[in-house]
Short mmCIF file of N, CA and C in Angstrom, two decimals:
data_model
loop_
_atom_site.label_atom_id
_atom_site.label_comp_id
_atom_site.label_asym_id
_atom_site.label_seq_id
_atom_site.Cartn_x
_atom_site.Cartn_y
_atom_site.Cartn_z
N UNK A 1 -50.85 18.65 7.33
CA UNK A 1 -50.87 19.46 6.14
C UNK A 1 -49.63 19.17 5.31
N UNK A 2 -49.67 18.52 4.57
CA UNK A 2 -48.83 18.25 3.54
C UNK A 2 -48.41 18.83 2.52
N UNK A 3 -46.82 18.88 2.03
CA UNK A 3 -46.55 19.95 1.47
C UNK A 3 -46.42 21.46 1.88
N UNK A 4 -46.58 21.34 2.96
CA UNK A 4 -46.20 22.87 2.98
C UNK A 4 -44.68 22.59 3.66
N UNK A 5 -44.01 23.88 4.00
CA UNK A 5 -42.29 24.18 4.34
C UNK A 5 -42.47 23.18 5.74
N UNK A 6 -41.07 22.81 6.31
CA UNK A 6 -40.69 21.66 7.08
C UNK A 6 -40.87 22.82 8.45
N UNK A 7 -41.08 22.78 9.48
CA UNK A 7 -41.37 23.48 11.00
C UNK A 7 -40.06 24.29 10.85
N UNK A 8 -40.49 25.53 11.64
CA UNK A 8 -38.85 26.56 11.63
C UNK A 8 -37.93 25.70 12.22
N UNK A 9 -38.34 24.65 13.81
CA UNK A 9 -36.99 24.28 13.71
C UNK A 9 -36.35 23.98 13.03
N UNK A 10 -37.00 22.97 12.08
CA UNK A 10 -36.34 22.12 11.18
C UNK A 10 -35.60 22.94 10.97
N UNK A 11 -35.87 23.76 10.10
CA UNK A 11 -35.02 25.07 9.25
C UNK A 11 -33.83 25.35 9.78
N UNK A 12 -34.07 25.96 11.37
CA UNK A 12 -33.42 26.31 12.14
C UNK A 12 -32.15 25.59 11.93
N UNK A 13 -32.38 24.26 12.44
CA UNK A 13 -31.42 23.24 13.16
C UNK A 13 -30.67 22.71 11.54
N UNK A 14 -31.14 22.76 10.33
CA UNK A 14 -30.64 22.50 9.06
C UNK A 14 -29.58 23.64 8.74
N UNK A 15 -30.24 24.61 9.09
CA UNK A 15 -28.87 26.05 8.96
C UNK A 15 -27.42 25.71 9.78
N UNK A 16 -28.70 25.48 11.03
CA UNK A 16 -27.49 25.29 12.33
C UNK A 16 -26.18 24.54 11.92
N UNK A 17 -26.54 23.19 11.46
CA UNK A 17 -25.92 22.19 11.41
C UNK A 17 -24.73 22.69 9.79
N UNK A 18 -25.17 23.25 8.75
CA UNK A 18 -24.77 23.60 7.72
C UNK A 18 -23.34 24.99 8.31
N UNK A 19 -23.61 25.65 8.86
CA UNK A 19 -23.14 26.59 9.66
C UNK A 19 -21.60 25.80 10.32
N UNK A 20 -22.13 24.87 11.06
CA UNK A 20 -21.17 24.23 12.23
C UNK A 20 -20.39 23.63 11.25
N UNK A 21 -20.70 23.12 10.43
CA UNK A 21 -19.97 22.29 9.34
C UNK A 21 -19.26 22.75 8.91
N UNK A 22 -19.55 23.91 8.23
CA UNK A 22 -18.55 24.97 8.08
C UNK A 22 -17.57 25.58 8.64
N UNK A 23 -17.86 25.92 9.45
CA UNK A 23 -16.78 26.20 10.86
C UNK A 23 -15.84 25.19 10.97
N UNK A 24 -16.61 23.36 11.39
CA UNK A 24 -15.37 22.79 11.85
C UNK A 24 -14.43 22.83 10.20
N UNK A 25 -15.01 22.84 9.32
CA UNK A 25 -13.91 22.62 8.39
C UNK A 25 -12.69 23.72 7.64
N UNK A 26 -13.47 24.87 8.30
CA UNK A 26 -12.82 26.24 8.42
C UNK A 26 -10.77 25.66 10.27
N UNK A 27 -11.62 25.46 11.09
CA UNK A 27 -11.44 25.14 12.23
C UNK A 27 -9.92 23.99 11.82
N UNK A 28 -10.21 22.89 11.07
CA UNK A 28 -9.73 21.60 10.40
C UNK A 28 -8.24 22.34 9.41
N UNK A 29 -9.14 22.60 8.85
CA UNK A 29 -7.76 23.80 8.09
C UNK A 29 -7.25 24.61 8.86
N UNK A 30 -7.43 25.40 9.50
CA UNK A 30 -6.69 26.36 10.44
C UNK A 30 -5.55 25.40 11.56
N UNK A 31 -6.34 24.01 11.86
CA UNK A 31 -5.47 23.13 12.46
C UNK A 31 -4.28 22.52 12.04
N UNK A 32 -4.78 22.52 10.97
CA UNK A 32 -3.51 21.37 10.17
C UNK A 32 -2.66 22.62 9.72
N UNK A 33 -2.56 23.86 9.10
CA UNK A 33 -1.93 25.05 9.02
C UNK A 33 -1.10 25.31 10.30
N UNK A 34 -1.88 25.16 11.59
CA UNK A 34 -1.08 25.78 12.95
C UNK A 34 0.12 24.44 12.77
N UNK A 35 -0.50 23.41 12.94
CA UNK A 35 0.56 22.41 12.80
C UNK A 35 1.46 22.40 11.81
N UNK A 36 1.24 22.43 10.93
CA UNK A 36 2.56 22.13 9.90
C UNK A 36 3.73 23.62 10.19
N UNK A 37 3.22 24.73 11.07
CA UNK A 37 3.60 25.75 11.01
C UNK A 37 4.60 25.85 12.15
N UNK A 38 4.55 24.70 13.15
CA UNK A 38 5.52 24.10 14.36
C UNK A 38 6.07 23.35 13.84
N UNK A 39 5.64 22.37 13.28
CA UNK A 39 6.74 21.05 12.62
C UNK A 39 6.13 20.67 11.39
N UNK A 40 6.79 20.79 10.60
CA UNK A 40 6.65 20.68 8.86
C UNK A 40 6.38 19.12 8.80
N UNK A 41 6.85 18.59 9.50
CA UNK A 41 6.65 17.05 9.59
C UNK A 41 4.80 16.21 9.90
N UNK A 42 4.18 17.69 10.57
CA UNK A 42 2.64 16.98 11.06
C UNK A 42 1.83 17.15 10.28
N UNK A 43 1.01 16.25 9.85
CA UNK A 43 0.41 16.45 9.31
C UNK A 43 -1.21 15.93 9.74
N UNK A 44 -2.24 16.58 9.53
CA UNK A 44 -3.62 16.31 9.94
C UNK A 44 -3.13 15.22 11.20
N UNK A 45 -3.25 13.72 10.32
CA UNK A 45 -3.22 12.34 11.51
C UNK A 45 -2.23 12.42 12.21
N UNK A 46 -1.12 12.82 11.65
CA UNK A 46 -0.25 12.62 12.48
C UNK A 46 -0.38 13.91 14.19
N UNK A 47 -0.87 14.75 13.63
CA UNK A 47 -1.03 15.81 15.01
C UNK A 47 -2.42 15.02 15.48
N UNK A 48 -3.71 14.45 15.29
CA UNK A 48 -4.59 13.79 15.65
C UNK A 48 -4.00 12.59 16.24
N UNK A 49 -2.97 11.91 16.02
CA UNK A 49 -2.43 11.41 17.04
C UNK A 49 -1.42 11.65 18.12
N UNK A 50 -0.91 12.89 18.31
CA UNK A 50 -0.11 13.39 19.24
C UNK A 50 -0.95 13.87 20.04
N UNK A 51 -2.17 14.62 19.39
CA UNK A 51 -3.46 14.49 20.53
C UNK A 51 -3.67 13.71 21.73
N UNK A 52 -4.25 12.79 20.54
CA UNK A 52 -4.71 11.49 21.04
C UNK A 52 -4.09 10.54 22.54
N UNK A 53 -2.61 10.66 22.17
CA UNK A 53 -1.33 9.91 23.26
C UNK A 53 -1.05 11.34 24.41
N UNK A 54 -1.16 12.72 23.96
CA UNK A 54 -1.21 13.48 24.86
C UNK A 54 -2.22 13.70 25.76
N UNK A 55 -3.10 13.25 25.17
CA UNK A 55 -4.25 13.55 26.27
C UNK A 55 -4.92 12.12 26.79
N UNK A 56 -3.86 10.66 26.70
CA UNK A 56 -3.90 9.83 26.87
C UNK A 56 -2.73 9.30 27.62
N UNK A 57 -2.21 9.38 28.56
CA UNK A 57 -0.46 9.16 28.47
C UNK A 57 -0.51 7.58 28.78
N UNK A 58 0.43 6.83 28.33
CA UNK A 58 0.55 5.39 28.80
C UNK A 58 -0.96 4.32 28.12
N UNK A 59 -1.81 4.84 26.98
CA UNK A 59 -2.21 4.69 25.72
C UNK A 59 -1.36 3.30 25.12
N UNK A 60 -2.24 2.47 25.14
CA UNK A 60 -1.94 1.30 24.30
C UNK A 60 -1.64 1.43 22.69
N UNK A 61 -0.91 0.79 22.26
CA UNK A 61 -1.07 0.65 20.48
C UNK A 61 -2.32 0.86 20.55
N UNK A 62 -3.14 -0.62 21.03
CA UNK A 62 -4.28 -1.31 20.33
C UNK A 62 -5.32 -0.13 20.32
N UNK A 63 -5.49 0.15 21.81
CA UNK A 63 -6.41 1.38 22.33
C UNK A 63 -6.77 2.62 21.65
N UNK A 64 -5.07 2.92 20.89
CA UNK A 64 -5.07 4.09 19.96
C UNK A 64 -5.40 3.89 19.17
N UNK A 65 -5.17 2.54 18.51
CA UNK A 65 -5.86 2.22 17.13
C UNK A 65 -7.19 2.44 17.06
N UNK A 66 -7.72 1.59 18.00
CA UNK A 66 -9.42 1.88 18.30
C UNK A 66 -10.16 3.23 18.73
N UNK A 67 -9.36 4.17 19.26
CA UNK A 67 -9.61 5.37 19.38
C UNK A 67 -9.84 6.02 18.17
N UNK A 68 -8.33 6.39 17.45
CA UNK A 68 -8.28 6.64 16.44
C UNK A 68 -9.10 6.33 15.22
N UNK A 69 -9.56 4.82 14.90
CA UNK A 69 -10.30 4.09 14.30
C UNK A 69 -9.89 3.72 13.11
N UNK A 70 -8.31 3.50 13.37
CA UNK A 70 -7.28 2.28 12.02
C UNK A 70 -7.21 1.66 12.34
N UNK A 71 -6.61 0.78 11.40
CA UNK A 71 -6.05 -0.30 11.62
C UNK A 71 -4.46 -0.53 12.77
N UNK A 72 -4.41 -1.39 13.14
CA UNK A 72 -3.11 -1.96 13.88
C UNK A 72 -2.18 -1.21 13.53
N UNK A 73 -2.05 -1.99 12.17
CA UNK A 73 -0.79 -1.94 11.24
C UNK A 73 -0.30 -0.23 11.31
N UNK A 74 -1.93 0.62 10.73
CA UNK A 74 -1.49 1.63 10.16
C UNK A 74 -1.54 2.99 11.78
N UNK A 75 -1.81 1.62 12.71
CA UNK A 75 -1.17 3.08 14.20
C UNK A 75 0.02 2.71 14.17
N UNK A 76 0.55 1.53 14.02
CA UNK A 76 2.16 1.07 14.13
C UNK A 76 2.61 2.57 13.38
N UNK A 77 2.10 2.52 11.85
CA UNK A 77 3.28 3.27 10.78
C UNK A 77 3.24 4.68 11.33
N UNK A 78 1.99 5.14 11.71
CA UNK A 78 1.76 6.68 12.45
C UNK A 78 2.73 6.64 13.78
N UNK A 79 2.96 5.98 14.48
CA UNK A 79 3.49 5.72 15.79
C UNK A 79 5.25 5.46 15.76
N UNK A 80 5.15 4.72 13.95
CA UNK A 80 6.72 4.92 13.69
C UNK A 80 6.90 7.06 13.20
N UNK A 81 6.22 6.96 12.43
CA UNK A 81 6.45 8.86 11.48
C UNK A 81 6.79 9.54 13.27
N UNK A 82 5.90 9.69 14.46
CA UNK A 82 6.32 10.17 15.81
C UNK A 82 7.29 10.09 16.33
N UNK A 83 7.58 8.84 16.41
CA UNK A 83 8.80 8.07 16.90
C UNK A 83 9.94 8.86 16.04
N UNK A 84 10.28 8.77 14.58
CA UNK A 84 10.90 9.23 13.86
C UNK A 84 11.32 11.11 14.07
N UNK A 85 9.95 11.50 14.43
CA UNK A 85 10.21 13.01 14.96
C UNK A 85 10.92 13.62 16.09
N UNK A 86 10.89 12.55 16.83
CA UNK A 86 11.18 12.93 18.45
C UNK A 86 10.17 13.21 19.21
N UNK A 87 8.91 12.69 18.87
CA UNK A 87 7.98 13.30 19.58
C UNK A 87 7.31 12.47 20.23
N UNK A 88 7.60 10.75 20.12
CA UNK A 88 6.66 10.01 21.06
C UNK A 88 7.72 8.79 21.53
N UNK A 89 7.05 8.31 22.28
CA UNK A 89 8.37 6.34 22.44
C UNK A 89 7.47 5.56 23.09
N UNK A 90 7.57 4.94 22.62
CA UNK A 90 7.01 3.54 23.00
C UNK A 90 7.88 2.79 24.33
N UNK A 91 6.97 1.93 24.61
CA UNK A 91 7.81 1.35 26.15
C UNK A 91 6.50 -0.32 26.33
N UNK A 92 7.29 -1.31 26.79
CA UNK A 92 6.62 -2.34 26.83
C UNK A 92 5.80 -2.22 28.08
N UNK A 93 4.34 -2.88 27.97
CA UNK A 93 3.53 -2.86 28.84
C UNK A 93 3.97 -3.82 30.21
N UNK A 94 4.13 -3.57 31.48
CA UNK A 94 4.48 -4.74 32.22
C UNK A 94 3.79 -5.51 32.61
N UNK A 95 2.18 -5.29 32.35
CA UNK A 95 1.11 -6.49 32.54
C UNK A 95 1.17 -7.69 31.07
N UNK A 96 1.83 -7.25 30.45
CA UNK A 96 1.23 -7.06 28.70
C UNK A 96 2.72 -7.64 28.35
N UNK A 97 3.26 -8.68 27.88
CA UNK A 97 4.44 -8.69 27.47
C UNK A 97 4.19 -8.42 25.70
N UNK A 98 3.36 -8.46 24.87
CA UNK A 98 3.35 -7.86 23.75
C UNK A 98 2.60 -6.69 23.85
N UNK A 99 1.52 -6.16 25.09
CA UNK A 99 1.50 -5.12 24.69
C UNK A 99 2.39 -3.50 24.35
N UNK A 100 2.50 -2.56 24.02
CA UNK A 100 3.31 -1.61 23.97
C UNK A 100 2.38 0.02 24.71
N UNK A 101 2.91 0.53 25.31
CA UNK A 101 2.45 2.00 25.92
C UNK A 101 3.19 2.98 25.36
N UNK A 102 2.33 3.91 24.34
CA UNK A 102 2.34 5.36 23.94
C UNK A 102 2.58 6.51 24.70
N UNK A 103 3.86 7.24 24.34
CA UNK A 103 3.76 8.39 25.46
C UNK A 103 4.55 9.35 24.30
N UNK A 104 4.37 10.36 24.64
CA UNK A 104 5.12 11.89 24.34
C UNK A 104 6.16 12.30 24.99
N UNK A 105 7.03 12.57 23.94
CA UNK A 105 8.42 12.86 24.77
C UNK A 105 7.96 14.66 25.08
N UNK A 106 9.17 14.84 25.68
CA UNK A 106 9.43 16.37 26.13
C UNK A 106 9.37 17.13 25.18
N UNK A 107 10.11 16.91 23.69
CA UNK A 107 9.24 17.76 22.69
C UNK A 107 7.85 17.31 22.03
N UNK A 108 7.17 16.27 22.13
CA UNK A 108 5.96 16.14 21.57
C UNK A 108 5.41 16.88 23.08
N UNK A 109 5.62 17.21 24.02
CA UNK A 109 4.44 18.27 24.64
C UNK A 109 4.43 18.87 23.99
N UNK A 110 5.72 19.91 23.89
CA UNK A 110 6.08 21.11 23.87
C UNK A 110 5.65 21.68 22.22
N UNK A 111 5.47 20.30 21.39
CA UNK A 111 4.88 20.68 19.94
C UNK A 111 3.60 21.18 20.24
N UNK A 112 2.71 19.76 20.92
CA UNK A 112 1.13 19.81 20.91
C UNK A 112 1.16 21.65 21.69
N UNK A 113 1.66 21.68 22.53
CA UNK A 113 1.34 22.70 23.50
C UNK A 113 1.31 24.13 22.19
N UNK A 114 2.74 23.94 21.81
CA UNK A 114 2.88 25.27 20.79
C UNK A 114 1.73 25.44 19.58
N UNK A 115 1.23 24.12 18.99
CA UNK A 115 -0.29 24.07 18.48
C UNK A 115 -1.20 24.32 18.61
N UNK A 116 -1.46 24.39 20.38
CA UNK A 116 -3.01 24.62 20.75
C UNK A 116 -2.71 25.77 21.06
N UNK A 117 -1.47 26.30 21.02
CA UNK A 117 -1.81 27.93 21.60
C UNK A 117 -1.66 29.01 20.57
N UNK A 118 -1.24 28.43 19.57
CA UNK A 118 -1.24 29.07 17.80
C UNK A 118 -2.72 29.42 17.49
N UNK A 119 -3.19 27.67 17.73
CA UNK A 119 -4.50 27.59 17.29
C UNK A 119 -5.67 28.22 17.99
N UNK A 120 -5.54 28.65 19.25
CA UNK A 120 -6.29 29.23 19.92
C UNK A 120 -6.06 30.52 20.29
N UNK A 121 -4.73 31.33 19.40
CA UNK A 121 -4.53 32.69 19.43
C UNK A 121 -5.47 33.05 18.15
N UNK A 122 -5.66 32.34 17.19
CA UNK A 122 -5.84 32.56 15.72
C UNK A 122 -7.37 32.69 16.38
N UNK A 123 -8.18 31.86 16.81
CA UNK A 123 -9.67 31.66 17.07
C UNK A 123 -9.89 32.96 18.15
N UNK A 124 -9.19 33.57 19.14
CA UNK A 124 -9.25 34.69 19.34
C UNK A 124 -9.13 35.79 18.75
N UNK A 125 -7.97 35.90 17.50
CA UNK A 125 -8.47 37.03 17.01
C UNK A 125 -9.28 37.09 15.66
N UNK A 126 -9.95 35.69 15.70
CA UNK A 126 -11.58 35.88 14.84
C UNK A 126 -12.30 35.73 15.46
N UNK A 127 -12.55 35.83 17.12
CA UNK A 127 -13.85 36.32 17.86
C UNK A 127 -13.68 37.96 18.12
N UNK A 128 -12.64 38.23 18.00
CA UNK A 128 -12.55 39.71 18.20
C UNK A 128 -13.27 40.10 17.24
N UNK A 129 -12.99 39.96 16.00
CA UNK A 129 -14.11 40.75 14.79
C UNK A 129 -15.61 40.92 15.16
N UNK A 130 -15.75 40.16 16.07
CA UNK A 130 -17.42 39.94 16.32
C UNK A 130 -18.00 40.85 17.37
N UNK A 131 -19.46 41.11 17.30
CA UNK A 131 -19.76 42.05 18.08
C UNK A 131 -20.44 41.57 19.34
N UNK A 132 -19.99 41.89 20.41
CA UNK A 132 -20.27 41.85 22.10
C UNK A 132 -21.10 40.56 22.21
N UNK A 133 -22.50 41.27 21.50
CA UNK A 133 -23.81 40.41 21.69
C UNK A 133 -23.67 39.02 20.96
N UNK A 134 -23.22 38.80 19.83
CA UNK A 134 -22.91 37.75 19.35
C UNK A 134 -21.93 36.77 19.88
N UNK A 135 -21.21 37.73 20.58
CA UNK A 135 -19.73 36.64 20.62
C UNK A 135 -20.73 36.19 22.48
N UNK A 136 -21.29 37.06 23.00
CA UNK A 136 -21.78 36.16 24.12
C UNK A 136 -22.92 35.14 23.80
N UNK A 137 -24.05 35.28 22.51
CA UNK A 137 -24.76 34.31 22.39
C UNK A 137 -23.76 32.86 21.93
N UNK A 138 -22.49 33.09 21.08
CA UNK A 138 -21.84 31.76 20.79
C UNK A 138 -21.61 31.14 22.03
N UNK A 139 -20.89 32.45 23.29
CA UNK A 139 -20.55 31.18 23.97
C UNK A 139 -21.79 30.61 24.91
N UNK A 140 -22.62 31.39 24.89
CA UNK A 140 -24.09 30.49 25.72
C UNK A 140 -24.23 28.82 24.96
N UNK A 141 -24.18 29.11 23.63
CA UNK A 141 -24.79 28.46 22.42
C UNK A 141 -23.69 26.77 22.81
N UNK A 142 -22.54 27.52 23.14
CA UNK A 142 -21.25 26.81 22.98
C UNK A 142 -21.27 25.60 24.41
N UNK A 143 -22.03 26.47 25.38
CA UNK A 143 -21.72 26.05 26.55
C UNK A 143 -22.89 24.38 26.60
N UNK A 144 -23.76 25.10 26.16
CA UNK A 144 -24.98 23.84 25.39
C UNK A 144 -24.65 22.92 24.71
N UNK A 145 -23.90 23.19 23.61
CA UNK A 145 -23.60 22.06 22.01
C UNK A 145 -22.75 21.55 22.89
N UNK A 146 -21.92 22.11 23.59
CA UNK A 146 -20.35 20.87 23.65
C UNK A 146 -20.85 19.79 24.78
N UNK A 147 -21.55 19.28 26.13
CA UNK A 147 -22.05 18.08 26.19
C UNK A 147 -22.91 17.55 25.46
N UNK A 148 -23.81 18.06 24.65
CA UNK A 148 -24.47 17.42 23.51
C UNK A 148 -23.25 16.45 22.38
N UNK A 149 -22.38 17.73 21.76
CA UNK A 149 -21.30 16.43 20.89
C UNK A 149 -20.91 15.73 21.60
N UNK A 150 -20.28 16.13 22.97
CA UNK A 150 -19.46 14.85 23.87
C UNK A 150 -20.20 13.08 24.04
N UNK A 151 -21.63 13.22 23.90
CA UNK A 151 -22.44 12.80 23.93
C UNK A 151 -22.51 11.59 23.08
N UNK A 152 -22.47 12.38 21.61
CA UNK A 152 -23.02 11.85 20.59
C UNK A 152 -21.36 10.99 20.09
N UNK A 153 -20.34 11.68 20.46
CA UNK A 153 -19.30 11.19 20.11
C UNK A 153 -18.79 9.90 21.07
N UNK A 154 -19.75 10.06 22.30
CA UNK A 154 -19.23 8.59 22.68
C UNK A 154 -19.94 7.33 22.81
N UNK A 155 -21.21 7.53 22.09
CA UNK A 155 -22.21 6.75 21.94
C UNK A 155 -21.99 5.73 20.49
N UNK A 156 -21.07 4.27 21.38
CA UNK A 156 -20.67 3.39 19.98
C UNK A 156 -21.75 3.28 19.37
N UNK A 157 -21.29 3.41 17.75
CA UNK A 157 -22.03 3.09 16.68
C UNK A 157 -22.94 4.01 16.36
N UNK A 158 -22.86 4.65 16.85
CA UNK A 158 -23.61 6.35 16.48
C UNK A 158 -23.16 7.13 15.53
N UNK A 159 -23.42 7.14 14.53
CA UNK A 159 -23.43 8.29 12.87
C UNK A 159 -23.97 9.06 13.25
N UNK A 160 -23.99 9.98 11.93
CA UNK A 160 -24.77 11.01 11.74
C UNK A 160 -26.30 10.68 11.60
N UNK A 161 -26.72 11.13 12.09
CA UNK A 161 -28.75 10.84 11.65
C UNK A 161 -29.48 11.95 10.59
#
């Protein structure tokens, strides 16, 4: 039958997705805010890469680059702005005589750490606004979506569809 409205999922899963979008970019801002709010110095990439080497320790340049998805050059200049903060150092690889290994000093924990717990006081007290039943369907909802993105995010060459 042609022409008529697209199946509720459709609908459904078009809201859904419009919804989430929203959020992460609600989520994106609230991030880069917690950060600049520990060190005036981070900014978006630059805390996306203190991530990145924190939850990576001993992280190649190259690796980060490709993680990240820059260029060489421009993990070098991100990897110098860290370096410059006190928050990361580099160290030569000993398999690797040009390669180099990414790590976090004692204050780049202690930044990332003070970030995620800013950022995850703030996301608690905007689930508090919410009521019982809702805030338990998100996290059912939540417990579902997150191996689904894990999924989709590590499946090379995979866009959006």
């Amino acid at each position: 039958m042609e022409g008529q409205n697209p199946p509720v999922r459709e609908e459904v899963l078009l809201r859904a997705a419009e919804q989430l979008s929203s959020a992460a970019e609600i989520l994106v801002a609230v991030s880069a805010r917690t950060a600049v709010a520990v060190d005036s110095r981070l900014s978006p990439s630059l805390l996306r890469a203190l991530t990145l080497v924190g939850t990576s320790p001993g992280l190649s340049l190259a690796a980060f680059a490709d993680h990240a998805r820059i260029s060489r050059s421009r993990a070098s200049r991100v990897c110098d702005s860290l370096e410059r903060a006190g928050l990361l150092t580099r160290s030569p690889v000993s398999e690797d005589r040009r390669g180099i290994a990414l790590d976090l000093t004692h204050r780049g924990h202690s930044v990332l750490d003070s970030v995620r717990r800013q950022r995850a006081a703030w996301i608690r007290g905007a689930l508090l606004h919410m009521p019982d039943a809702d805030l338990r369907a998100l996290l059912t909802g939540l417990w579902s979506l997150g191996p689904s993105l894990a999924r989709a995010s590590a499946e090379p060459g995979r866009g959006p569809s």
